[in-house]
Coordinates of N, CA and C and ligand atoms in Angstrom, one line a residue:
M50 N 106.8 149.4 65.9 CA 107.4 150.5 64.9 C 108.6 151.4 65.6
K51 N 109.4 151.2 65.0 CA 110.9 152.1 65.7 C 110.6 153.7 65.8
N52 N 111.4 153.9 67.0 CA 110.8 155.8 67.2 C 112.5 156.3 66.5
L53 N 112.0 157.6 65.8 CA 113.5 158.1 65.7 C 113.1 159.4 66.2
G54 N 114.6 159.9 66.4 CA 114.5 161.4 67.1 C 116.0 162.0 66.1
I55 N 115.1 163.2 65.7 CA 116.4 163.9 64.6 C 116.4 165.0 65.6
L56 N 117.9 165.3 65.4 CA 118.5 166.7 66.1 C 119.2 167.1 65.1
L57 N 118.3 168.7 64.8 CA 118.9 169.6 63.7 C 119.3 170.8 64.4
S58 N 120.0 171.5 63.4 CA 120.3 172.9 63.8 C 120.0 174.2 62.8
G59 N 119.5 173.6 61.3 CA 119.2 174.6 60.4 C 118.4 174.2 59.4
R60 N 118.6 174.2 58.3 CA 117.5 174.0 57.2 C 116.5 172.8 57.3
G61 N 117.3 172.3 57.8 CA 116.4 171.0 57.7 C 116.1 169.8 56.7
S62 N 116.6 170.2 55.5 CA 116.6 169.5 54.3 C 116.7 167.9 54.5
N63 N 117.3 167.3 55.0 CA 117.6 166.2 55.6 C 116.5 165.3 56.5
F64 N 116.1 166.1 57.6 CA 115.0 165.6 58.1 C 114.0 165.6 57.2
E65 N 113.5 166.7 56.5 CA 112.5 166.7 55.3 C 112.7 165.4 54.9
A66 N 113.6 165.1 54.1 CA 113.8 163.7 53.0 C 112.9 162.8 54.2
I67 N 113.8 162.5 55.3 CA 113.1 161.4 56.2 C 112.0 161.8 56.4
A68 N 111.4 162.5 56.6 CA 110.1 162.9 57.0 C 109.2 162.4 55.6
D69 N 109.1 162.8 55.0 CA 108.7 162.3 53.1 C 108.7 160.8 53.4
N70 N 109.8 160.1 53.9 CA 110.0 158.9 53.3 C 108.9 157.9 54.4
V71 N 109.1 158.4 55.7 CA 108.3 158.2 56.9 C 106.5 158.3 56.1
A72 N 106.4 159.6 55.9 CA 105.1 159.6 55.6 C 104.5 158.9 54.7
S73 N 105.2 158.6 53.3 CA 104.8 157.6 52.3 C 105.1 156.3 52.4
G74 N 105.7 156.1 53.7 CA 105.9 154.2 54.0 C 107.2 153.9 53.5
T75 N 107.7 154.6 52.9 CA 108.9 153.7 52.4 C 110.0 153.6 53.3
L76 N 109.7 154.1 54.5 CA 110.7 154.0 55.7 C 109.6 153.6 56.7
D77 N 110.0 152.6 57.3 CA 109.2 152.2 58.3 C 109.2 152.7 59.6
A78 N 109.2 153.6 60.0 CA 108.9 154.6 61.4 C 108.6 155.4 61.7
H79 N 108.9 155.8 62.9 CA 107.9 157.0 63.6 C 108.9 158.2 63.8
I80 N 108.6 159.1 63.3 CA 109.3 160.0 64.3 C 108.9 160.7 65.4
A81 N 109.5 160.3 66.1 CA 109.1 160.6 67.7 C 109.4 161.8 68.3
V82 N 110.3 162.3 67.7 CA 110.9 164.0 68.2 C 111.4 164.6 67.0
V83 N 111.8 166.1 67.2 CA 112.8 166.4 66.5 C 112.8 167.6 67.3
I84 N 114.2 167.3 67.5 CA 114.9 168.7 68.4 C 115.9 169.8 67.8
S85 N 115.9 171.0 68.2 CA 116.9 171.8 67.6 C 117.5 172.4 68.8
N86 N 118.9 172.9 68.7 CA 119.1 173.6 69.7 C 119.3 174.9 69.2
R87 N 118.8 175.2 68.2 CA 118.6 176.9 67.8 C 117.0 177.2 67.6
A88 N 116.1 178.2 68.6 CA 115.1 178.2 68.3 C 115.1 178.6 66.5
D89 N 115.6 179.5 66.1 CA 115.7 180.1 64.5 C 115.6 178.7 63.5
A90 N 116.0 177.8 64.0 CA 116.2 176.6 62.9 C 115.0 176.6 61.9
A91 N 115.2 176.5 60.5 CA 114.0 176.5 59.6 C 113.3 174.8 59.8
G92 N 114.4 174.2 60.2 CA 114.1 172.5 60.5 C 113.0 172.5 61.0
I93 N 112.8 173.2 62.5 CA 112.2 173.4 63.6 C 110.4 173.6 63.2
E94 N 110.8 174.8 62.4 CA 109.2 175.3 61.9 C 109.0 174.3 60.9
S95 N 109.4 173.6 60.0 CA 109.2 172.6 58.8 C 108.2 171.2 60.2
A96 N 109.0 170.9 61.4 CA 108.5 169.7 61.7 C 107.5 170.0 62.4
R97 N 107.0 171.7 62.7 CA 105.8 172.0 63.2 C 105.0 171.9 62.4
R98 N 105.0 172.5 61.3 CA 104.0 172.5 60.2 C 103.7 171.3 59.8
R99 N 104.2 170.2 60.0 CA 104.2 168.8 59.7 C 103.2 168.0 60.9
G100 N 103.0 168.7 62.1 CA 102.3 168.5 63.3 C 103.3 167.4 64.2
L101 N 104.5 167.4 64.0 CA 105.2 166.4 64.5 C 105.7 167.0 65.9
N102 N 106.1 166.3 67.0 CA 106.8 166.6 68.4 C 108.2 167.8 68.1
A103 N 108.1 169.0 68.4 CA 109.3 169.8 67.3 C 109.7 170.2 69.2
L104 N 110.8 170.3 69.4 CA 111.1 170.9 70.8 C 112.8 171.7 70.2
V105 N 112.6 173.0 70.9 CA 114.1 173.8 70.9 C 114.4 173.7 72.8
I106 N 115.8 172.7 72.5 CA 116.5 173.2 73.9 C 117.7 173.8 73.4
P107 N 117.6 175.1 74.0 CA 118.7 176.2 73.2 C 120.3 175.6 74.2
S108 N 121.3 175.6 73.2 CA 122.4 175.2 73.8 C 123.4 176.5 74.1
K109 N 123.1 177.6 73.9 CA 123.9 178.6 73.8 C 123.9 179.0 75.5
G110 N 125.4 179.1 75.5 CA 125.7 179.6 77.2 C 125.7 178.6 77.9
K111 N 125.5 177.0 77.4 CA 125.4 176.0 78.2 C 126.3 175.1 78.2
V112 N 126.9 174.5 79.3 CA 128.4 173.5 79.4 C 127.8 172.5 78.4
R113 N 128.2 171.9 77.8 CA 128.2 171.0 76.6 C 127.3 169.4 77.4
E114 N 127.9 169.4 78.3 CA 127.2 167.9 79.1 C 125.8 168.5 79.9
E115 N 125.8 169.5 80.0 CA 124.6 170.1 80.7 C 123.2 170.1 79.8
H116 N 123.9 170.3 79.0 CA 122.8 170.7 77.4 C 122.4 169.3 76.8
D117 N 123.4 168.7 76.5 CA 123.4 166.8 76.3 C 122.4 166.5 77.2
R118 N 122.4 166.5 78.5 CA 122.1 165.9 79.3 C 120.0 166.2 79.1
E119 N 119.9 167.4 78.7 CA 118.4 168.0 78.4 C 118.2 167.0 77.3
V120 N 118.8 167.0 76.4 CA 118.5 166.7 75.4 C 118.4 164.7 75.2
V121 N 119.1 164.1 76.3 CA 119.1 163.0 76.2 C 117.7 162.6 77.2
A122 N 117.8 163.6 77.7 CA 116.2 163.0 78.9 C 115.1 163.2 77.8
A123 N 115.0 164.3 77.0 CA 113.7 164.1 76.1 C 113.7 163.1 74.8
L124 N 114.7 162.5 74.6 CA 114.8 161.0 73.7 C 114.6 160.1 74.6
R125 N 114.8 160.2 75.8 CA 114.6 159.0 76.8 C 113.3 158.8 76.7
E126 N 112.5 160.1 77.1 CA 110.9 160.6 77.4 C 110.2 159.9 76.3
R127 N 110.2 160.3 75.0 CA 110.2 159.7 73.7 C 110.3 158.3 73.2
Q128 N 111.0 157.6 74.0 CA 111.4 156.1 73.6 C 112.1 156.0 72.3
V129 N 113.1 156.8 72.0 CA 113.7 156.9 71.0 C 114.8 155.7 70.7
D130 N 114.3 154.8 69.7 CA 115.2 153.6 69.5 C 117.1 154.2 68.4
L131 N 116.7 155.0 67.7 CA 117.6 155.6 67.1 C 117.9 157.4 66.5
I132 N 118.7 157.8 66.8 CA 118.9 159.2 67.0 C 119.7 159.6 65.7
C133 N 119.3 160.8 64.8 CA 119.6 160.9 63.7 C 120.4 162.2 63.6
L134 N 121.2 162.9 63.6 CA 122.1 163.9 63.2 C 121.8 164.5 62.1
A135 N 120.9 165.6 62.0 CA 120.7 166.1 60.4 C 121.1 167.4 60.7
G136 N 122.6 167.6 60.1 CA 122.9 169.2 60.4 C 122.7 169.8 61.6
Y137 N 123.1 168.9 62.5 CA 123.0 169.1 64.2 C 124.7 169.5 64.4
M138 N 124.7 171.3 64.4 CA 125.8 171.8 64.3 C 126.7 172.1 66.0
R139 N 126.7 170.7 66.6 CA 127.2 170.9 67.6 C 127.6 169.3 68.3
L140 N 129.0 169.5 68.6 CA 129.6 168.0 69.2 C 128.6 167.4 70.2
L141 N 128.9 166.4 70.2 CA 128.4 165.3 71.4 C 129.3 164.8 72.5
S142 N 129.1 165.3 73.6 CA 129.9 164.9 74.7 C 130.1 163.3 74.5
P143 N 131.1 163.2 75.3 CA 131.2 161.3 75.3 C 130.1 160.7 75.8
W144 N 129.8 161.5 77.1 CA 129.0 160.9 77.6 C 127.5 160.6 76.8
F145 N 127.3 161.4 76.3 CA 126.1 161.6 75.1 C 126.2 160.3 74.6
V146 N 127.5 160.0 73.6 CA 127.3 159.1 72.9 C 127.1 157.7 73.2
Q147 N 127.7 157.6 74.8 CA 127.7 156.6 75.5 C 126.5 155.9 75.9
Q148 N 125.6 157.1 76.0 CA 124.1 156.6 76.4 C 123.3 155.7 75.3
F149 N 123.7 155.9 74.0 CA 123.8 155.0 72.9 C 124.5 154.8 71.8
P150 N 125.2 153.4 72.4 CA 125.9 152.7 71.5 C 125.1 152.5 70.2
N151 N 126.4 152.7 69.2 CA 125.2 152.2 67.9 C 124.1 152.6 67.3
R152 N 123.4 153.8 68.3 CA 122.3 154.1 68.4 C 122.4 155.5 67.9
I153 N 123.1 156.0 67.1 CA 123.4 157.3 66.7 C 124.1 157.6 65.4
L154 N 123.6 158.3 64.3 CA 124.0 158.5 62.8 C 124.2 159.7 62.7
N155 N 125.1 159.9 61.8 CA 125.3 161.3 61.4 C 125.4 161.3 60.0
I156 N 125.1 162.3 59.0 CA 125.1 162.7 57.7 C 126.2 163.4 57.5
H157 N 127.5 163.6 56.4 CA 128.4 164.2 56.5 C 128.6 164.7 55.0
P158 N 128.5 165.8 54.6 CA 128.5 166.3 52.7 C 130.0 166.3 52.2
A159 N 130.6 164.7 52.6 CA 131.6 164.3 52.3 C 132.3 162.7 52.2
L160 N 132.9 162.6 51.2 CA 133.6 161.3 51.5 C 134.4 161.2 52.9
L161 N 134.2 160.8 53.7 CA 135.0 160.6 54.9 C 135.8 159.5 54.7
P162 N 137.0 159.6 55.1 CA 137.8 160.4 56.3 C 138.4 161.5 55.5
A163 N 138.1 161.7 54.3 CA 138.3 163.3 53.5 C 137.2 164.0 54.3
F164 N 137.6 165.3 54.4 CA 137.3 166.5 54.5 C 136.3 166.6 55.7
P165 N 136.9 166.0 57.2 CA 136.1 166.6 58.2 C 135.8 167.7 58.5
G166 N 134.7 167.6 59.5 CA 134.5 169.4 59.8 C 133.7 169.9 59.1
L167 N 133.8 171.2 59.4 CA 132.7 172.2 58.8 C 133.5 172.8 57.1
E168 N 132.3 172.8 56.5 CA 132.2 173.8 55.4 C 132.8 172.3 54.4
A169 N 132.4 171.1 54.5 CA 133.3 170.0 53.8 C 132.9 170.1 51.8
Q170 N 131.8 170.4 51.6 CA 131.9 170.6 50.2 C 132.6 171.9 49.7
K171 N 133.1 172.4 50.0 CA 133.9 173.6 49.9 C 135.2 173.4 50.1
Q172 N 135.8 172.8 51.5 CA 136.8 172.2 51.4 C 137.4 171.0 50.3
A173 N 136.6 170.4 49.9 CA 136.6 169.0 48.9 C 136.8 170.3 47.3
F174 N 136.0 171.3 47.2 CA 136.0 171.8 46.2 C 137.6 172.9 46.0
D175 N 137.8 173.4 47.4 CA 138.9 174.3 47.1 C 140.3 173.2 46.8
Y176 N 140.1 171.8 47.2 CA 141.5 171.3 47.3 C 141.6 170.6 45.6
G177 N 140.4 170.5 45.0 CA 140.7 170.1 43.9 C 140.1 169.0 43.6
V178 N 139.5 168.3 44.3 CA 139.4 166.7 43.7 C 138.3 166.4 42.8
K179 N 138.3 165.6 42.3 CA 137.3 165.1 41.0 C 136.1 164.2 41.2
V180 N 135.7 163.8 42.8 CA 134.8 163.3 42.9 C 134.5 163.7 44.5
S181 N 133.5 163.4 45.2 CA 132.9 164.1 46.5 C 131.8 162.9 46.5
G182 N 131.0 163.5 47.8 CA 129.9 163.1 47.8 C 129.7 163.1 49.5
C183 N 128.9 162.0 49.7 CA 128.4 162.5 51.1 C 128.6 161.1 51.9
T184 N 128.5 160.9 53.4 CA 128.9 160.0 54.3 C 127.7 159.7 55.2
V185 N 127.2 158.3 55.7 CA 126.5 158.0 56.7 C 126.8 157.4 57.4
H186 N 127.3 157.7 58.8 CA 128.2 156.9 59.8 C 127.8 156.9 61.2
F187 N 128.1 155.7 62.0 CA 127.5 155.9 63.5 C 128.7 156.8 64.2
V188 N 128.1 157.4 65.0 CA 128.6 158.7 66.0 C 129.3 158.1 66.9
D189 N 130.7 157.9 67.0 CA 131.3 157.5 68.1 C 132.3 159.0 69.1
E190 N 133.0 158.4 70.0 CA 133.4 159.8 70.2 C 134.3 161.0 69.6
N191 N 134.5 160.5 68.6 CA 135.4 161.5 67.7 C 134.8 162.0 66.6
L192 N 135.0 163.2 66.2 CA 134.6 163.9 65.1 C 134.3 163.2 64.0
D193 N 133.3 162.5 63.6 CA 133.2 162.2 61.9 C 134.4 161.1 61.7
Q194 N 134.2 160.3 62.7 CA 135.3 159.0 62.7 C 134.8 158.0 62.5
G195 N 133.3 157.5 63.1 CA 132.6 156.8 63.4 C 132.7 155.8 62.1
A196 N 131.9 154.6 62.4 CA 132.1 153.4 61.3 C 131.2 153.9 60.2
I197 N 131.5 153.8 58.9 CA 130.3 153.7 57.9 C 129.5 153.0 57.2
L198 N 128.1 153.7 57.2 CA 127.0 152.7 56.9 C 126.7 152.8 55.2
V199 N 127.1 153.9 54.8 CA 126.2 154.1 53.4 C 127.1 155.5 52.8
Q200 N 128.3 155.4 51.7 CA 128.5 156.8 50.9 C 127.8 156.8 49.4
K201 N 127.8 157.9 49.1 CA 127.2 158.3 47.4 C 128.2 159.0 47.2
V202 N 128.7 158.8 45.8 CA 129.9 159.5 45.1 C 129.1 160.3 44.1
V203 N 129.7 161.9 44.2 CA 129.2 162.4 43.5 C 130.3 163.2 42.5
P204 N 130.1 163.2 41.0 CA 131.4 164.0 40.3 C 131.6 165.5 40.7
V205 N 133.0 165.8 40.8 CA 132.6 167.1 40.8 C 133.3 167.6 39.2
L206 N 132.4 168.6 38.6 CA 132.4 169.0 37.4 C 133.1 170.5 37.0
D207 N 133.8 170.5 35.8 CA 134.6 171.8 35.6 C 133.9 172.6 35.3
T208 N 132.7 172.8 35.6 CA 131.6 173.9 35.5 C 130.9 174.1 37.1
D209 N 131.6 173.3 37.8 CA 131.0 173.5 39.4 C 131.7 174.9 40.2
D210 N 131.1 175.3 41.0 CA 131.3 176.0 41.9 C 130.9 175.3 43.2
D211 N 131.6 175.7 44.5 CA 131.5 174.9 45.7 C 129.9 174.9 46.2
H212 N 129.1 176.1 45.3 CA 127.9 176.0 46.0 C 127.0 174.9 45.1
T213 N 127.2 174.9 43.5 CA 126.4 173.8 42.8 C 127.0 172.3 43.1
L214 N 128.1 172.2 43.7 CA 128.5 171.2 44.4 C 127.9 170.5 45.3
A215 N 127.5 171.7 46.4 CA 127.0 171.3 47.4 C 125.4 170.7 47.3
A216 N 124.8 171.6 46.0 CA 123.6 171.0 46.0 C 123.8 169.8 45.2
R217 N 124.4 169.5 44.3 CA 124.1 167.9 43.9 C 124.5 167.0 45.4
I218 N 125.5 167.1 45.9 CA 125.9 166.4 46.9 C 124.7 165.9 47.8
L219 N 124.0 167.3 48.3 CA 122.6 167.4 49.0 C 121.7 166.4 48.4
E220 N 121.3 166.1 47.1 CA 120.5 165.3 46.4 C 120.9 164.0 47.2
Q221 N 122.0 163.6 46.9 CA 122.2 162.4 47.3 C 122.0 162.2 48.8
E222 N 122.7 162.9 49.3 CA 122.1 162.9 51.1 C 120.9 162.8 51.5
H223 N 119.9 162.9 50.9 CA 118.4 162.9 50.7 C 118.4 161.4 50.6
I224 N 119.0 160.7 49.9 CA 118.9 159.2 49.4 C 119.5 158.5 50.5
A225 N 120.7 158.8 51.0 CA 121.8 158.2 51.4 C 121.2 157.8 53.0
Y226 N 120.7 158.8 53.6 CA 120.1 158.7 55.2 C 119.2 157.9 55.5
S227 N 118.1 157.9 54.6 CA 117.0 157.0 54.9 C 117.7 155.6 54.7
E228 N 118.1 155.3 53.4 CA 119.3 154.2 53.2 C 119.8 153.5 54.4
A229 N 120.8 154.5 54.7 CA 121.3 153.7 55.9 C 120.1 153.7 57.4
I230 N 119.4 154.7 57.7 CA 118.2 154.3 58.7 C 117.6 153.1 58.2
R231 N 117.4 152.7 57.0 CA 116.8 151.5 56.9 C 117.4 150.4 57.6
M232 N 118.8 150.4 56.9 CA 119.5 149.0 57.3 C 119.6 148.9 59.0
V233 N 119.8 149.7 59.5 CA 120.2 149.6 61.1 C 118.8 149.4 61.4
L234 N 117.8 150.0 61.2 CA 116.2 149.6 61.9 C 115.8 148.1 61.6
E235 N 116.2 147.7 60.4 CA 116.1 146.3 60.2 C 117.4 145.5 60.6
E236 N 118.0 145.9 60.8 CA 119.4 144.9 61.6 C 119.6 144.2 60.5
K237 N 119.9 144.8 59.1 CA 120.6 144.7 58.1 C 122.1 144.4 58.0
Y238 N 122.8 144.7 58.8 CA 124.2 144.8 58.9 C 124.9 143.8 60.1
A239 N 126.2 143.6 59.8 CA 127.1 143.5 61.2 C 127.9 144.3 61.1
I240 N 128.6 144.8 62.2 CA 130.2 145.4 62.5 C 131.2 144.5 63.1
S241 N 131.9 144.6 61.6 CA 133.5 143.8 62.2 C 134.4 144.8 61.9
G242 N 135.0 145.3 63.5 CA 136.3 146.3 63.5 C 135.5 147.7 62.8
R243 N 135.9 148.3 62.5 CA 135.5 149.5 61.6 C 134.6 149.2 60.6
K244 N 134.3 147.8 60.0 CA 133.6 148.0 59.0 C 132.1 147.4 59.2
V245 N 131.2 148.0 58.3 CA 129.8 147.8 58.2 C 129.0 146.9 57.3
V246 N 129.0 145.7 57.5 CA 129.2 144.7 56.7 C 127.4 144.6 56.5
K247 N 127.1 145.0 55.1 CA 125.4 144.8 54.7 C 124.8 143.5 55.0
K248 N 124.1 142.7 55.6 CA 123.7 141.4 55.2 C 123.0 140.9 54.0
Q249 N 123.2 140.4 53.5 CA 122.3 139.5 52.3 C 121.2 139.4 52.5
E250 N 120.4 139.7 51.3 CA 118.7 139.3 51.7 C 118.6 137.7 51.5
S251 N 117.7 137.1 52.3 CA 117.8 135.4 52.5 C 117.0 135.3 50.9
S252 N 117.7 134.3 50.3 CA 117.2 133.8 48.8 C 116.4 132.5 48.9
C253 N 116.2 132.0 50.2 CA 115.1 130.8 50.6 C 113.8 131.6 50.3
S254 N 113.0 130.8 49.7 CA 111.8 130.4 49.3 C 110.7 129.7 49.8
T255 N 111.3 129.0 50.2 CA 110.1 127.8 50.8 C 110.0 127.7 52.3
Ligands
GAR793 C1 124.0 169.1 55.1 O1 124.5 169.1 54.0 C2 124.7 168.1 56.0 O2 125.5 167.0 55.6 C3 125.6 168.8 56.7 O3 124.9 170.0 56.8 C4 124.0 169.9 55.9 C5 122.5 170.3 56.8 O4 121.8 170.6 55.9 N1 126.5 168.3 57.9 C6 127.4 168.5 58.3 O5 128.3 169.3 57.7 C7 128.0 168.1 59.7 N2 129.2 168.0 60.1 P1 120.1 170.5 56.3 O6 119.8 171.0 57.4 O7 119.3 170.9 54.8 O8 119.8 168.5 56.0

């Protein structure tokens, strides 16, 4: 079974959705470690309650790569196969990214390449788009730019404010992340340039 490492900084609802799918068996993986760069992240408390291996590796006041080296050491110690950034509000150094080529995923609450960076749902809402959504992508050296695995579209309603929109996007995030993790763990994709192409199931039955 493949080992997941989850990195988070806050609420942790994406982590919880992944953990629920692992617990119910709809995601065939093991959560080897959950790491937060903030001691006060609700997600790390939730990981502890679930009896998971939960670590706080504080980033405050540390040079980026120094902190990244501590995180990578913890991930290697637990033999993590795939790293999932789940509301991890910290840029990874190029060194970190190079340690795990095509083995780090991120979820972003907008349809990339639109609205990268912080407060993406508010950026989209304020811009006046009619649809937004979420994106799960591979992490490369550039912020929110890696190859896209899964996107889900969410309509923007006339009655929305940025909070109601963010809540509906979040529901789709919880579905999209496990879908993308499954694709990667089952190696059901091929990368061609920037494109991640889903491999078709074999229809051969004999
Ligand atoms: C999620 O909406 C995630 O897409 C976003 O932070 C939130 C974390 O929520 N990530 C980013 O904006 C990364 N650029 P959660 O802690 O409940 O999973």
